[in-house]
Every structure is written in structure tokens, then in C-alpha cells.
Amino acid sequence: DIVMTQSPDSLALSLGERATINCKSSHSLLSSSNSRNNLTWYQQKLGQPPKVLIYWASNRESGVPDRFRGSGSGTDFTLTINSLQAEDVAVYYCQQYYSTPRTFGQGTRVEIK
Amino acid sequence: QVQLQESGPGLVKPSGTLSLTCDVSGGSISSNNWWIWVRQTPQKGLEWIGQIYHSGSTDYNPSLGGRVIIAIDKPQNQFSLTLTSVTAADTAVYYCARDSTSGSYFDSWGQGTLVTVSS
């Protein structure tokens, strides 16, 4: 199985600050068939299912604010939230789509200081 | 917009069988998508259980040791999860979801249902 490791486990920032969440995979997620990185970022708010933010490592899902940005390639990926808003309080997960079983990172909790 | 809704018993006895159904509305279960089961616990986080295509093809997480069956019911536009020989470690919130057509992410999720394994 591909192991996904996120850092940090939690983050407390002031409104308007930048949040940076890292995700490292135990195997490259770069697909040779389509040259895309099979890495997705989800946001999960309390009591709700996860919601997709970013797919193929850097493609923002329709309707997701442009303060959310995904980057990285191969085994190292980053989710950046520019200018943190109160509604961004949530747990963020990365997930690999390179192979089954699909696996998730352990999550990063983002809070407002 | 497709919507998914899980249903089933919230309490299962140890060594028993967990059975859940996911009703799909606003779209066809015979569309070009895989249909997914995921569970979530505080201890292990999000865990992919397995998936099914409308052809009946399935793919399961080996970590569940062959205890899983996912089936599809086209006339009812639903799919199901059966997990046998359950223990307390199977206590979780169970979600059904849909894989996107591009196969890149889970684009629709049910609200989730808590299943507790306890005598």
C-alpha cells in the first residue's frame, strides 16, 4: 500500500495568515500514462463528509475559492491556503489515486488562533 | 446533482455481519463511475473499503481480510456493503461515495452513518 504522511498534524493561525500543509507519499504518484500526479486534497468540516478541493495535485475543483492552491509532484505535495478565513476551519486530507487500495493521509487540523 | 444516502442498522453485535445500503438519486448507478465505500474512525482516519462498477467488477482493500462484499442493484439504483465477522475495530462512520468520471477523486458523498459494534 502507498503510505501518505501529512505534516503538521495541526495548525493554529490568525485570520488572514497563510496555511501550508504538506503531504508525502511512499511511492511516486506521477502517472506515466497521463503525466499527471494522482493526488487529491479534501476538506472535512465537523459533522460533514469530505469535500474535494484539489485534484491532480494542482487542479482546483469548480467552486473552490482561489485562495486554495495545490502544488508538488512525485512524492511531495503541498496545500496552501492563502489569507485564512474563519470558514476554512476544518481537517484537510490528502489522498492518492495512483493505485488501490486508495489511501489517505492522517489529516491536518486547521484552527483559528 | 447526484445524491447518496446510506442506510442500515446502527448497532451490530461482535462476530455478526454489518450490512449497509447506499441509495443513489439524481443519477444512474449504471453511469461511467465507480461506487465507493469509505469508513472513518478517530484511530485510523479515513479508510477506503472498496469499490464496484456497474458491470459488477469489484476491488477491495486487502486489509479487511476478505470480509467484504460490495454488490450493486441496478433496478433499485443502489449498492451495498456487507462486512462479516465484525469486531469493535469495525466501529466507524461509514460513507458511500462516487468516483469521478475521470477517476481522480470522490466527487459525491453520502452524509455517513455511524455503525457501532457492541454486545
PDB file of C-alpha atoms in Angstrom:
ATOM      1  CA  ASP A   1       0.000   0.000   0.000  1.00  0.00           C
ATOM      2  CA  ILE A   2       1.115   3.575  -0.612  1.00  0.00           C
ATOM      3  CA  VAL A   3       1.561   5.374   2.706  1.00  0.00           C
ATOM      4  CA  MET A   4       0.548   9.016   2.844  1.00  0.00           C
ATOM      5  CA  THR A   5       2.074  11.163   5.590  1.00  0.00           C
ATOM      6  CA  GLN A   6       0.911  14.686   6.311  1.00  0.00           C
ATOM      7  CA  SER A   7       2.580  17.408   8.321  1.00  0.00           C
ATOM      8  CA  PRO A   8       1.884  19.083  10.596  1.00  0.00           C
ATOM      9  CA  ASP A   9      -0.916  17.264  12.430  1.00  0.00           C
ATOM     10  CA  SER A  10      -2.462  20.570  13.399  1.00  0.00           C
ATOM     11  CA  LEU A  11      -2.073  24.248  12.674  1.00  0.00           C
ATOM     12  CA  ALA A  12      -3.395  27.311  14.505  1.00  0.00           C
ATOM     13  CA  LEU A  13      -3.129  30.597  12.626  1.00  0.00           C
ATOM     14  CA  SER A  14      -4.658  34.056  12.716  1.00  0.00           C
ATOM     15  CA  LEU A  15      -7.228  35.195  10.209  1.00  0.00           C
ATOM     16  CA  GLY A  16      -5.561  36.344   7.009  1.00  0.00           C
ATOM     17  CA  GLU A  17      -2.421  34.266   7.520  1.00  0.00           C
ATOM     18  CA  ARG A  18      -1.184  31.600   5.119  1.00  0.00           C
ATOM     19  CA  ALA A  19      -1.590  27.908   5.955  1.00  0.00           C
ATOM     20  CA  THR A  20       0.804  25.364   4.480  1.00  0.00           C
ATOM     21  CA  ILE A  21       0.072  21.641   4.691  1.00  0.00           C
ATOM     22  CA  ASN A  22       2.489  19.044   3.410  1.00  0.00           C
ATOM     23  CA  CYS A  23       1.813  15.544   2.159  1.00  0.00           C
ATOM     24  CA  LYS A  24       4.441  12.944   1.367  1.00  0.00           C
ATOM     25  CA  SER A  25       3.758   9.638  -0.370  1.00  0.00           C
ATOM     26  CA  SER A  26       5.830   6.462  -0.095  1.00  0.00           C
ATOM     27  CA  HIS A  27       5.674   5.997  -3.880  1.00  0.00           C
ATOM     28  CA  SER A  28       5.688   8.466  -6.745  1.00  0.00           C
ATOM     29  CA  LEU A  29       2.158   9.454  -7.734  1.00  0.00           C
ATOM     30  CA  LEU A  30       3.170  10.620 -11.204  1.00  0.00           C
ATOM     31  CA  SER A  31       1.327   8.563 -13.778  1.00  0.00           C
ATOM     32  CA  SER A  32       3.322   7.695 -16.883  1.00  0.00           C
ATOM     33  CA  SER A  33       0.133   7.245 -18.883  1.00  0.00           C
ATOM     34  CA  ASN A  34      -1.143  10.807 -18.492  1.00  0.00           C
ATOM     35  CA  SER A  35       1.780  12.681 -16.887  1.00  0.00           C
ATOM     36  CA  ARG A  36      -0.470  13.706 -14.024  1.00  0.00           C
ATOM     37  CA  ASN A  37       0.082  13.403 -10.306  1.00  0.00           C
ATOM     38  CA  ASN A  38      -2.694  11.286  -8.827  1.00  0.00           C
ATOM     39  CA  LEU A  39      -3.089  13.305  -5.630  1.00  0.00           C
ATOM     40  CA  THR A  40      -6.289  14.816  -4.280  1.00  0.00           C
ATOM     41  CA  TRP A  41      -6.914  17.193  -1.383  1.00  0.00           C
ATOM     42  CA  TYR A  42     -10.146  17.113   0.641  1.00  0.00           C
ATOM     43  CA  GLN A  43     -11.569  19.422   3.268  1.00  0.00           C
ATOM     44  CA  GLN A  44     -13.739  17.957   6.031  1.00  0.00           C
ATOM     45  CA  LYS A  45     -15.728  20.197   8.329  1.00  0.00           C
ATOM     46  CA  LEU A  46     -17.187  18.947  11.592  1.00  0.00           C
ATOM     47  CA  GLY A  47     -20.081  16.543  11.054  1.00  0.00           C
ATOM     48  CA  GLN A  48     -19.757  16.560   7.271  1.00  0.00           C
ATOM     49  CA  PRO A  49     -18.273  14.220   4.687  1.00  0.00           C
ATOM     50  CA  PRO A  50     -15.031  15.215   2.973  1.00  0.00           C
ATOM     51  CA  LYS A  51     -15.284  17.650   0.078  1.00  0.00           C
ATOM     52  CA  VAL A  52     -12.816  17.731  -2.792  1.00  0.00           C
ATOM     53  CA  LEU A  53     -10.707  20.882  -3.107  1.00  0.00           C
ATOM     54  CA  ILE A  54      -7.867  19.960  -5.456  1.00  0.00           C
ATOM     55  CA  TYR A  55      -7.337  17.036  -7.843  1.00  0.00           C
ATOM     56  CA  TRP A  56      -4.380  16.012  -9.998  1.00  0.00           C
ATOM     57  CA  ALA A  57      -2.286  17.794  -7.347  1.00  0.00           C
ATOM     58  CA  SER A  58      -2.992  21.296  -8.613  1.00  0.00           C
ATOM     59  CA  ASN A  59      -6.407  21.461 -10.295  1.00  0.00           C
ATOM     60  CA  ARG A  60      -8.935  23.375  -8.243  1.00  0.00           C
ATOM     61  CA  GLU A  61     -12.429  21.863  -8.192  1.00  0.00           C
ATOM     62  CA  SER A  62     -15.199  24.078  -9.537  1.00  0.00           C
ATOM     63  CA  GLY A  63     -16.495  26.465  -6.884  1.00  0.00           C
ATOM     64  CA  VAL A  64     -13.431  26.215  -4.642  1.00  0.00           C
ATOM     65  CA  PRO A  65     -12.067  29.660  -3.707  1.00  0.00           C
ATOM     66  CA  ASP A  66      -8.809  30.578  -5.394  1.00  0.00           C
ATOM     67  CA  ARG A  67      -7.084  31.042  -2.037  1.00  0.00           C
ATOM     68  CA  PHE A  68      -6.700  27.242  -2.059  1.00  0.00           C
ATOM     69  CA  ARG A  69      -3.687  26.148  -4.087  1.00  0.00           C
ATOM     70  CA  GLY A  70      -2.165  22.723  -4.618  1.00  0.00           C
ATOM     71  CA  SER A  71       1.392  22.107  -5.753  1.00  0.00           C
ATOM     72  CA  GLY A  72       4.050  19.437  -5.895  1.00  0.00           C
ATOM     73  CA  SER A  73       4.962  16.402  -7.913  1.00  0.00           C
ATOM     74  CA  GLY A  74       6.211  12.858  -7.487  1.00  0.00           C
ATOM     75  CA  THR A  75       6.192  12.180  -3.759  1.00  0.00           C
ATOM     76  CA  ASP A  76       5.954  15.654  -2.213  1.00  0.00           C
ATOM     77  CA  PHE A  77       2.862  17.824  -2.294  1.00  0.00           C
ATOM     78  CA  THR A  78       1.592  20.974  -0.619  1.00  0.00           C
ATOM     79  CA  LEU A  79      -1.796  22.534   0.003  1.00  0.00           C
ATOM     80  CA  THR A  80      -1.612  26.270   0.603  1.00  0.00           C
ATOM     81  CA  ILE A  81      -4.472  28.324   1.950  1.00  0.00           C
ATOM     82  CA  ASN A  82      -3.766  31.983   1.340  1.00  0.00           C
ATOM     83  CA  SER A  83      -5.412  34.511   3.653  1.00  0.00           C
ATOM     84  CA  LEU A  84      -7.078  32.080   6.055  1.00  0.00           C
ATOM     85  CA  GLN A  85     -10.789  32.657   6.601  1.00  0.00           C
ATOM     86  CA  ALA A  86     -12.995  31.554   9.515  1.00  0.00           C
ATOM     87  CA  GLU A  87     -14.848  29.139   7.220  1.00  0.00           C
ATOM     88  CA  ASP A  88     -11.579  27.314   6.477  1.00  0.00           C
ATOM     89  CA  VAL A  89     -11.553  25.726   9.935  1.00  0.00           C
ATOM     90  CA  ALA A  90     -11.558  22.028   9.074  1.00  0.00           C
ATOM     91  CA  VAL A  91      -9.433  18.926   8.774  1.00  0.00           C
ATOM     92  CA  TYR A  92      -7.582  18.575   5.463  1.00  0.00           C
ATOM     93  CA  TYR A  93      -6.654  15.231   3.924  1.00  0.00           C
ATOM     94  CA  CYS A  94      -4.528  14.198   1.004  1.00  0.00           C
ATOM     95  CA  GLN A  95      -5.365  11.023  -0.881  1.00  0.00           C
ATOM     96  CA  GLN A  96      -3.512   9.088  -3.546  1.00  0.00           C
ATOM     97  CA  TYR A  97      -5.233   7.855  -6.686  1.00  0.00           C
ATOM     98  CA  TYR A  98      -2.207   6.111  -8.144  1.00  0.00           C
ATOM     99  CA  SER A  99      -3.192   2.617  -7.076  1.00  0.00           C
ATOM    100  CA  THR A 100      -5.625   0.626  -4.995  1.00  0.00           C
ATOM    101  CA  PRO A 101      -6.160   0.459  -2.144  1.00  0.00           C
ATOM    102  CA  ARG A 102      -6.706   4.204  -2.229  1.00  0.00           C
ATOM    103  CA  THR A 103      -5.054   5.658   0.857  1.00  0.00           C
ATOM    104  CA  PHE A 104      -5.384   8.890   2.778  1.00  0.00           C
ATOM    105  CA  GLY A 105      -3.076  10.949   4.918  1.00  0.00           C
ATOM    106  CA  GLN A 106      -3.867  11.129   8.615  1.00  0.00           C
ATOM    107  CA  GLY A 107      -5.271  14.639   8.317  1.00  0.00           C
ATOM    108  CA  THR A 108      -4.195  18.136   9.332  1.00  0.00           C
ATOM    109  CA  ARG A 109      -6.466  20.141  11.600  1.00  0.00           C
ATOM    110  CA  VAL A 110      -6.557  23.875  10.848  1.00  0.00           C
ATOM    111  CA  GLU A 111      -7.816  26.211  13.540  1.00  0.00           C
ATOM    112  CA  ILE A 112      -8.004  29.938  14.079  1.00  0.00           C
ATOM    113  CA  LYS A 113      -5.705  31.330  16.774  1.00  0.00           C
TER     114      LYS A 113
ATOM    115  CA  GLN B   1     -26.525  16.657  -8.961  1.00  0.00           C
ATOM    116  CA  VAL B   2     -26.230  13.077  -7.751  1.00  0.00           C
ATOM    117  CA  GLN B   3     -27.060  12.445  -4.104  1.00  0.00           C
ATOM    118  CA  LEU B   4     -26.144   9.428  -1.994  1.00  0.00           C
ATOM    119  CA  GLN B   5     -27.741   8.236   1.225  1.00  0.00           C
ATOM    120  CA  GLU B   6     -26.548   5.430   3.481  1.00  0.00           C
ATOM    121  CA  SER B   7     -28.946   3.288   5.485  1.00  0.00           C
ATOM    122  CA  GLY B   8     -28.706   0.300   7.756  1.00  0.00           C
ATOM    123  CA  PRO B   9     -28.502  -0.791  11.403  1.00  0.00           C
ATOM    124  CA  GLY B  10     -26.535   1.461  13.714  1.00  0.00           C
ATOM    125  CA  LEU B  11     -25.646  -1.366  16.084  1.00  0.00           C
ATOM    126  CA  VAL B  12     -24.144  -4.756  15.227  1.00  0.00           C
ATOM    127  CA  LYS B  13     -23.062  -7.492  17.624  1.00  0.00           C
ATOM    128  CA  PRO B  14     -19.464  -8.732  17.664  1.00  0.00           C
ATOM    129  CA  SER B  15     -18.883 -11.613  15.216  1.00  0.00           C
ATOM    130  CA  GLY B  16     -22.027 -10.521  13.376  1.00  0.00           C
ATOM    131  CA  THR B  17     -22.481  -9.057   9.917  1.00  0.00           C
ATOM    132  CA  LEU B  18     -22.653  -5.368   9.061  1.00  0.00           C
ATOM    133  CA  SER B  19     -24.946  -4.557   6.139  1.00  0.00           C
ATOM    134  CA  LEU B  20     -25.411  -1.098   4.647  1.00  0.00           C
ATOM    135  CA  THR B  21     -27.145   0.200   1.548  1.00  0.00           C
ATOM    136  CA  CYS B  22     -26.433   3.350  -0.428  1.00  0.00           C
ATOM    137  CA  ASP B  23     -29.338   4.853  -2.348  1.00  0.00           C
ATOM    138  CA  VAL B  24     -28.318   6.871  -5.398  1.00  0.00           C
ATOM    139  CA  SER B  25     -30.618   9.644  -6.628  1.00  0.00           C
ATOM    140  CA  GLY B  26     -30.234  12.283  -9.321  1.00  0.00           C
ATOM    141  CA  GLY B  27     -28.147   9.975 -11.458  1.00  0.00           C
ATOM    142  CA  SER B  28     -27.855   6.408 -12.694  1.00  0.00           C
ATOM    143  CA  ILE B  29     -25.803   3.762 -10.980  1.00  0.00           C
ATOM    144  CA  SER B  30     -25.049   2.479 -14.478  1.00  0.00           C
ATOM    145  CA  SER B  31     -23.114   5.640 -15.332  1.00  0.00           C
ATOM    146  CA  ASN B  32     -19.376   5.591 -16.041  1.00  0.00           C
ATOM    147  CA  ASN B  33     -18.375   5.791 -12.391  1.00  0.00           C
ATOM    148  CA  TRP B  34     -17.061   3.516  -9.684  1.00  0.00           C
ATOM    149  CA  TRP B  35     -19.124   3.403  -6.498  1.00  0.00           C
ATOM    150  CA  ILE B  36     -17.151   3.506  -3.282  1.00  0.00           C
ATOM    151  CA  TRP B  37     -17.356   2.645   0.415  1.00  0.00           C
ATOM    152  CA  VAL B  38     -15.097   4.508   2.856  1.00  0.00           C
ATOM    153  CA  ARG B  39     -15.079   4.415   6.636  1.00  0.00           C
ATOM    154  CA  GLN B  40     -13.698   6.801   9.234  1.00  0.00           C
ATOM    155  CA  THR B  41     -12.537   6.265  12.788  1.00  0.00           C
ATOM    156  CA  PRO B  42     -10.675   8.566  15.171  1.00  0.00           C
ATOM    157  CA  GLN B  43      -7.913   5.963  15.422  1.00  0.00           C
ATOM    158  CA  LYS B  44      -7.295   5.107  11.757  1.00  0.00           C
ATOM    159  CA  GLY B  45      -8.779   8.108   9.987  1.00  0.00           C
ATOM    160  CA  LEU B  46     -10.246   7.608   6.515  1.00  0.00           C
ATOM    161  CA  GLU B  47     -10.041   4.082   5.136  1.00  0.00           C
ATOM    162  CA  TRP B  48     -11.051   3.017   1.629  1.00  0.00           C
ATOM    163  CA  ILE B  49     -13.052  -0.202   1.894  1.00  0.00           C
ATOM    164  CA  GLY B  50     -13.637  -0.955  -1.758  1.00  0.00           C
ATOM    165  CA  GLN B  51     -15.480  -0.139  -4.943  1.00  0.00           C
ATOM    166  CA  ILE B  52     -17.817  -1.538  -7.570  1.00  0.00           C
ATOM    167  CA  TYR B  53     -18.586  -0.742 -11.198  1.00  0.00           C
ATOM    168  CA  HIS B  54     -21.993  -1.252 -12.762  1.00  0.00           C
ATOM    169  CA  SER B  55     -20.598  -4.270 -14.630  1.00  0.00           C
ATOM    170  CA  GLY B  56     -20.148  -5.910 -11.250  1.00  0.00           C
ATOM    171  CA  SER B  57     -16.360  -5.556 -11.162  1.00  0.00           C
ATOM    172  CA  THR B  58     -15.099  -5.010  -7.639  1.00  0.00           C
ATOM    173  CA  ASP B  59     -11.903  -4.066  -5.871  1.00  0.00           C
ATOM    174  CA  TYR B  60     -11.462  -4.467  -2.108  1.00  0.00           C
ATOM    175  CA  ASN B  61      -8.973  -3.332   0.481  1.00  0.00           C
ATOM    176  CA  PRO B  62      -6.831  -6.356   1.403  1.00  0.00           C
ATOM    177  CA  SER B  63      -6.532  -5.027   4.963  1.00  0.00           C
ATOM    178  CA  LEU B  64     -10.089  -6.207   5.583  1.00  0.00           C
ATOM    179  CA  GLY B  65      -9.024  -9.791   5.127  1.00  0.00           C
ATOM    180  CA  GLY B  66     -11.647 -10.946   2.666  1.00  0.00           C
ATOM    181  CA  ARG B  67     -14.558  -9.991   4.942  1.00  0.00           C
ATOM    182  CA  VAL B  68     -16.062  -7.521   2.466  1.00  0.00           C
ATOM    183  CA  ILE B  69     -18.620  -7.870  -0.271  1.00  0.00           C
ATOM    184  CA  ILE B  70     -19.871  -4.906  -2.293  1.00  0.00           C
ATOM    185  CA  ALA B  71     -22.846  -5.517  -4.558  1.00  0.00           C
ATOM    186  CA  ILE B  72     -24.883  -3.450  -6.968  1.00  0.00           C
ATOM    187  CA  ASP B  73     -28.657  -3.408  -7.535  1.00  0.00           C
ATOM    188  CA  LYS B  74     -29.384  -1.651 -10.808  1.00  0.00           C
ATOM    189  CA  PRO B  75     -33.214  -1.753 -10.670  1.00  0.00           C
ATOM    190  CA  GLN B  76     -33.110  -0.141  -7.223  1.00  0.00           C
ATOM    191  CA  ASN B  77     -30.284   2.240  -8.230  1.00  0.00           C
ATOM    192  CA  GLN B  78     -28.343   1.336  -5.118  1.00  0.00           C
ATOM    193  CA  PHE B  79     -25.270  -0.511  -3.969  1.00  0.00           C
ATOM    194  CA  SER B  80     -24.492  -2.268  -0.729  1.00  0.00           C
ATOM    195  CA  LEU B  81     -21.751  -3.183   1.706  1.00  0.00           C
ATOM    196  CA  THR B  82     -21.528  -6.421   3.656  1.00  0.00           C
ATOM    197  CA  LEU B  83     -18.791  -6.849   6.256  1.00  0.00           C
ATOM    198  CA  THR B  84     -18.640 -10.151   8.103  1.00  0.00           C
ATOM    199  CA  SER B  85     -17.125 -11.254  11.428  1.00  0.00           C
ATOM    200  CA  VAL B  86     -17.127  -7.722  12.799  1.00  0.00           C
ATOM    201  CA  THR B  87     -15.266  -6.632  15.923  1.00  0.00           C
ATOM    202  CA  ALA B  88     -15.133  -3.405  17.889  1.00  0.00           C
ATOM    203  CA  ALA B  89     -12.413  -2.251  15.487  1.00  0.00           C
ATOM    204  CA  ASP B  90     -15.081  -2.038  12.782  1.00  0.00           C
ATOM    205  CA  THR B  91     -16.956   0.660  14.703  1.00  0.00           C
ATOM    206  CA  ALA B  92     -16.841   3.659  12.387  1.00  0.00           C
ATOM    207  CA  VAL B  93     -18.738   6.199  10.356  1.00  0.00           C
ATOM    208  CA  TYR B  94     -19.380   4.543   7.007  1.00  0.00           C
ATOM    209  CA  TYR B  95     -19.651   6.660   3.873  1.00  0.00           C
ATOM    210  CA  CYS B  96     -20.730   5.756   0.378  1.00  0.00           C
ATOM    211  CA  ALA B  97     -19.288   7.860  -2.401  1.00  0.00           C
ATOM    212  CA  ARG B  98     -18.938   8.159  -6.159  1.00  0.00           C
ATOM    213  CA  ASP B  99     -15.670   8.209  -8.041  1.00  0.00           C
ATOM    214  CA  SER B 100     -15.486  10.992 -10.595  1.00  0.00           C
ATOM    215  CA  THR B 101     -15.773  10.094 -14.258  1.00  0.00           C
ATOM    216  CA  SER B 102     -12.108  10.981 -14.710  1.00  0.00           C
ATOM    217  CA  GLY B 103     -11.286   8.643 -11.847  1.00  0.00           C
ATOM    218  CA  SER B 104      -9.425  11.339 -10.000  1.00  0.00           C
ATOM    219  CA  TYR B 105     -11.400  11.919  -6.830  1.00  0.00           C
ATOM    220  CA  PHE B 106     -14.573  11.105  -4.953  1.00  0.00           C
ATOM    221  CA  ASP B 107     -16.934  13.791  -6.183  1.00  0.00           C
ATOM    222  CA  SER B 108     -20.122  12.925  -4.282  1.00  0.00           C
ATOM    223  CA  TRP B 109     -20.506  11.580  -0.762  1.00  0.00           C
ATOM    224  CA  GLY B 110     -23.333  10.449   1.460  1.00  0.00           C
ATOM    225  CA  GLN B 111     -23.658  12.094   4.871  1.00  0.00           C
ATOM    226  CA  GLY B 112     -22.289   8.992   6.568  1.00  0.00           C
ATOM    227  CA  THR B 113     -23.793   6.586   9.063  1.00  0.00           C
ATOM    228  CA  LEU B 114     -22.322   5.546  12.402  1.00  0.00           C
ATOM    229  CA  VAL B 115     -22.146   1.810  12.966  1.00  0.00           C
ATOM    230  CA  THR B 116     -21.216   0.617  16.434  1.00  0.00           C
ATOM    231  CA  VAL B 117     -20.095  -2.942  17.101  1.00  0.00           C
ATOM    232  CA  SER B 118     -21.094  -3.873  20.624  1.00  0.00           C
ATOM    233  CA  SER B 119     -22.935  -6.559  22.518  1.00  0.00           C
TER     234      SER B 119
END
